[in-house]
Every structure is written in structure tokens, then in C-alpha cells.
Tab-separated table of C-alpha atoms in Angstrom:
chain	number	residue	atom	x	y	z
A	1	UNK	CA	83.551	78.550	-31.635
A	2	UNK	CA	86.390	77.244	-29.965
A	3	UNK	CA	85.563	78.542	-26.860
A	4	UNK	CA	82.223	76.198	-27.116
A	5	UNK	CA	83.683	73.380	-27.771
A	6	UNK	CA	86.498	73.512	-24.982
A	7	UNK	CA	83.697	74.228	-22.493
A	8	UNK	CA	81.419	71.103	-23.742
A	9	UNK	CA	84.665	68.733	-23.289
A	10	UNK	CA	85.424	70.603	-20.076
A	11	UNK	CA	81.850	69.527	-19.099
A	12	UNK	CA	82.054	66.146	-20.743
A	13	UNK	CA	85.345	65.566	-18.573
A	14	UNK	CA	83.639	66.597	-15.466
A	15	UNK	CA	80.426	63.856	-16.253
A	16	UNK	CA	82.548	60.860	-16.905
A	17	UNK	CA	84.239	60.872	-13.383
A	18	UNK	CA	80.961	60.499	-11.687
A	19	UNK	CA	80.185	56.736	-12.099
A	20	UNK	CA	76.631	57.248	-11.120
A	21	UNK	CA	75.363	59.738	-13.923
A	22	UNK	CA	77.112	58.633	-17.225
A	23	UNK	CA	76.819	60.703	-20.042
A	24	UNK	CA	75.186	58.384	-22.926
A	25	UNK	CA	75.625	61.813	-24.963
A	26	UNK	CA	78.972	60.700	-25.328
A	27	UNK	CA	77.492	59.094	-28.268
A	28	UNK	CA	78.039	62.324	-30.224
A	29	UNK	CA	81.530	62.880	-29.623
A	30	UNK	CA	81.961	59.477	-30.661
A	31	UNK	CA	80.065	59.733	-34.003
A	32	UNK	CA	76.910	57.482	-33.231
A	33	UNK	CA	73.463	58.742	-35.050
A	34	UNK	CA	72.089	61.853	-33.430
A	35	UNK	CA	68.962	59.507	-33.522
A	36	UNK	CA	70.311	56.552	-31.710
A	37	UNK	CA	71.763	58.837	-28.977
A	38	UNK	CA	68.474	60.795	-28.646
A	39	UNK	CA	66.217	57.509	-28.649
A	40	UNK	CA	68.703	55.821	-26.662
A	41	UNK	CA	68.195	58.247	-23.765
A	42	UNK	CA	64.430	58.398	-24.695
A	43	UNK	CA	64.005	54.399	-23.900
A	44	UNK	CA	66.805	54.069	-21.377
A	45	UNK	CA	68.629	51.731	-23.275
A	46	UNK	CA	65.558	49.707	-23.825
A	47	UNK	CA	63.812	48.375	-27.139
A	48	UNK	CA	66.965	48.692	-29.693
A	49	UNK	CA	66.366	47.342	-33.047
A	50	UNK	CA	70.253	46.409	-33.256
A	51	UNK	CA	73.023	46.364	-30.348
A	52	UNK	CA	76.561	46.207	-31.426
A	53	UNK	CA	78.937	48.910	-30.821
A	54	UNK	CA	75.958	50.851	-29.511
A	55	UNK	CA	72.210	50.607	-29.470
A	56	UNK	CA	70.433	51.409	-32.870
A	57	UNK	CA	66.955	52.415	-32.891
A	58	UNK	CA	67.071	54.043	-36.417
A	59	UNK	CA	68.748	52.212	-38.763
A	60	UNK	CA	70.190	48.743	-37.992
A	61	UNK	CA	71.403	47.355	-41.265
A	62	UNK	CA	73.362	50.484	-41.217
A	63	UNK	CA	74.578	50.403	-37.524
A	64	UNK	CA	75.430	46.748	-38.185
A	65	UNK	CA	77.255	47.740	-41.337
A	66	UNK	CA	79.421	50.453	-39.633
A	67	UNK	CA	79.771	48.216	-36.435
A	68	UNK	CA	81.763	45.380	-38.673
A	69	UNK	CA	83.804	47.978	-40.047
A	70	UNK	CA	84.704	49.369	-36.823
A	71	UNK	CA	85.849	46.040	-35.811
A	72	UNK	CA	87.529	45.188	-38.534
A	73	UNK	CA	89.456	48.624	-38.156
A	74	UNK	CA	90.052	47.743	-34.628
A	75	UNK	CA	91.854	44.563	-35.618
A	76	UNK	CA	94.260	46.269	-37.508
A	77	UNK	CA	95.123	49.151	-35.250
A	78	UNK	CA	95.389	46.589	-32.775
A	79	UNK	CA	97.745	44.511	-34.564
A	80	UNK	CA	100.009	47.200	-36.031
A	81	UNK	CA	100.334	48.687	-32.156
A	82	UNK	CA	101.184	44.879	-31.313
A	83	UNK	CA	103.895	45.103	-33.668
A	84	UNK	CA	105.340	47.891	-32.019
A	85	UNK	CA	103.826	50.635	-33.981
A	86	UNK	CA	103.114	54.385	-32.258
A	87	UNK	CA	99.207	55.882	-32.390
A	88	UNK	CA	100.670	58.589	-34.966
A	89	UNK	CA	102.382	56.079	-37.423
A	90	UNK	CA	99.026	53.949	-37.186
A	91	UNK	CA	97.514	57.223	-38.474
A	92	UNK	CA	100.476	57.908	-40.956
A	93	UNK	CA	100.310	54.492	-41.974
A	94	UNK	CA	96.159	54.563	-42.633
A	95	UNK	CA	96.895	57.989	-44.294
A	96	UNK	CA	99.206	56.508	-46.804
A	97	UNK	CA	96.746	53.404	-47.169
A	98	UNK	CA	93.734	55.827	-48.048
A	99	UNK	CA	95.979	58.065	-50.265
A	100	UNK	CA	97.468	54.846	-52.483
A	101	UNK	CA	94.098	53.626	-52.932
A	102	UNK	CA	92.083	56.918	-54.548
């Protein structure tokens, strides 16, 4: 339901500007394992098996898998916006990338 989701961010929004309570359920918006969110509220951020781009408690050949790629994407989008590139022809460009290669 739209309406849902626009009322989560709305709340989501309101979290982040107070410093003092951060919302580690963030986590889900950005795609991290419900699991790892979950256990990272669970153990306060405490006992991960793997820390990279966040704290895995599930799976950390897999977190440490996905956290390479994510750099490796971040190099790219960094160095195509250092060449003067916009966020939407980054996209455009990835789109073509993807589309070329299946």
C-alpha cells in the first residue's frame, strides 16, 4: 500500500534527525539481511561474525561477498560522477552495461 510505505519513510525521516535514537532498522531500507538487522539490534552491535558494510551475524562469507561487490560498485559510480557524469546517466549507463551483457 502506498499509503504504508509513505508513512514508514515519513517515520524513518522523523528517526534519523534525532542523533540520540538511530534507527539501525534502516538496515531494511537499505537491503541488509532481515537477520543481521534483527540480531544486530538483539546484541547491540555486539558479537558479529563479519563487519564490513554492516554487521553480519548470519552469514558472513555471504555478507563479505556482497560487501566487495558493493565496493567495487562504489568505485565506479564514484569515478564516472568524477568524470562529470549525472546520478541518472550513472543509472542509464549501468542499465546499458547490464542489458549488453545478458
Amino acid at each position: 500500500n502506498p499509503l504504508d510505505a509513505a508513512l514508514t519513510l515519513k517515520e524513518l525521516f522523523t528517526r534519523l534527525k534525532n542523533p540520540k535514537d538511530f534507527p539501525h532498522e534502516i538496515g531494511f531500507f537499505l537491503g541488509y539481511p532481515f537477520e543481521d538487522v534483527i540480531a544486530f539490534e538483539k546484541n547491540r552491535g555486539q558479537n558479529c561474525k563479519y563487519c564490513g558494510c554492516w554487521k553480519s551475524y548470519s552469514d558472513p562469507l555471504q555478507a563479505e561477498i556482497y560487501c566487495a561487490q558493493y565496493k567495487w560498485c562504489s568505485q565506479i559510480c564514484k569515478q564516472l560522477f568524477d568524470e562529470g557524469l549525472s546520478v541518472s546517466q550513472i543509472i542509464k549507463k549501468y542499465k546499458e552495461t547490464i542489458g549488453n551483457a545478458a
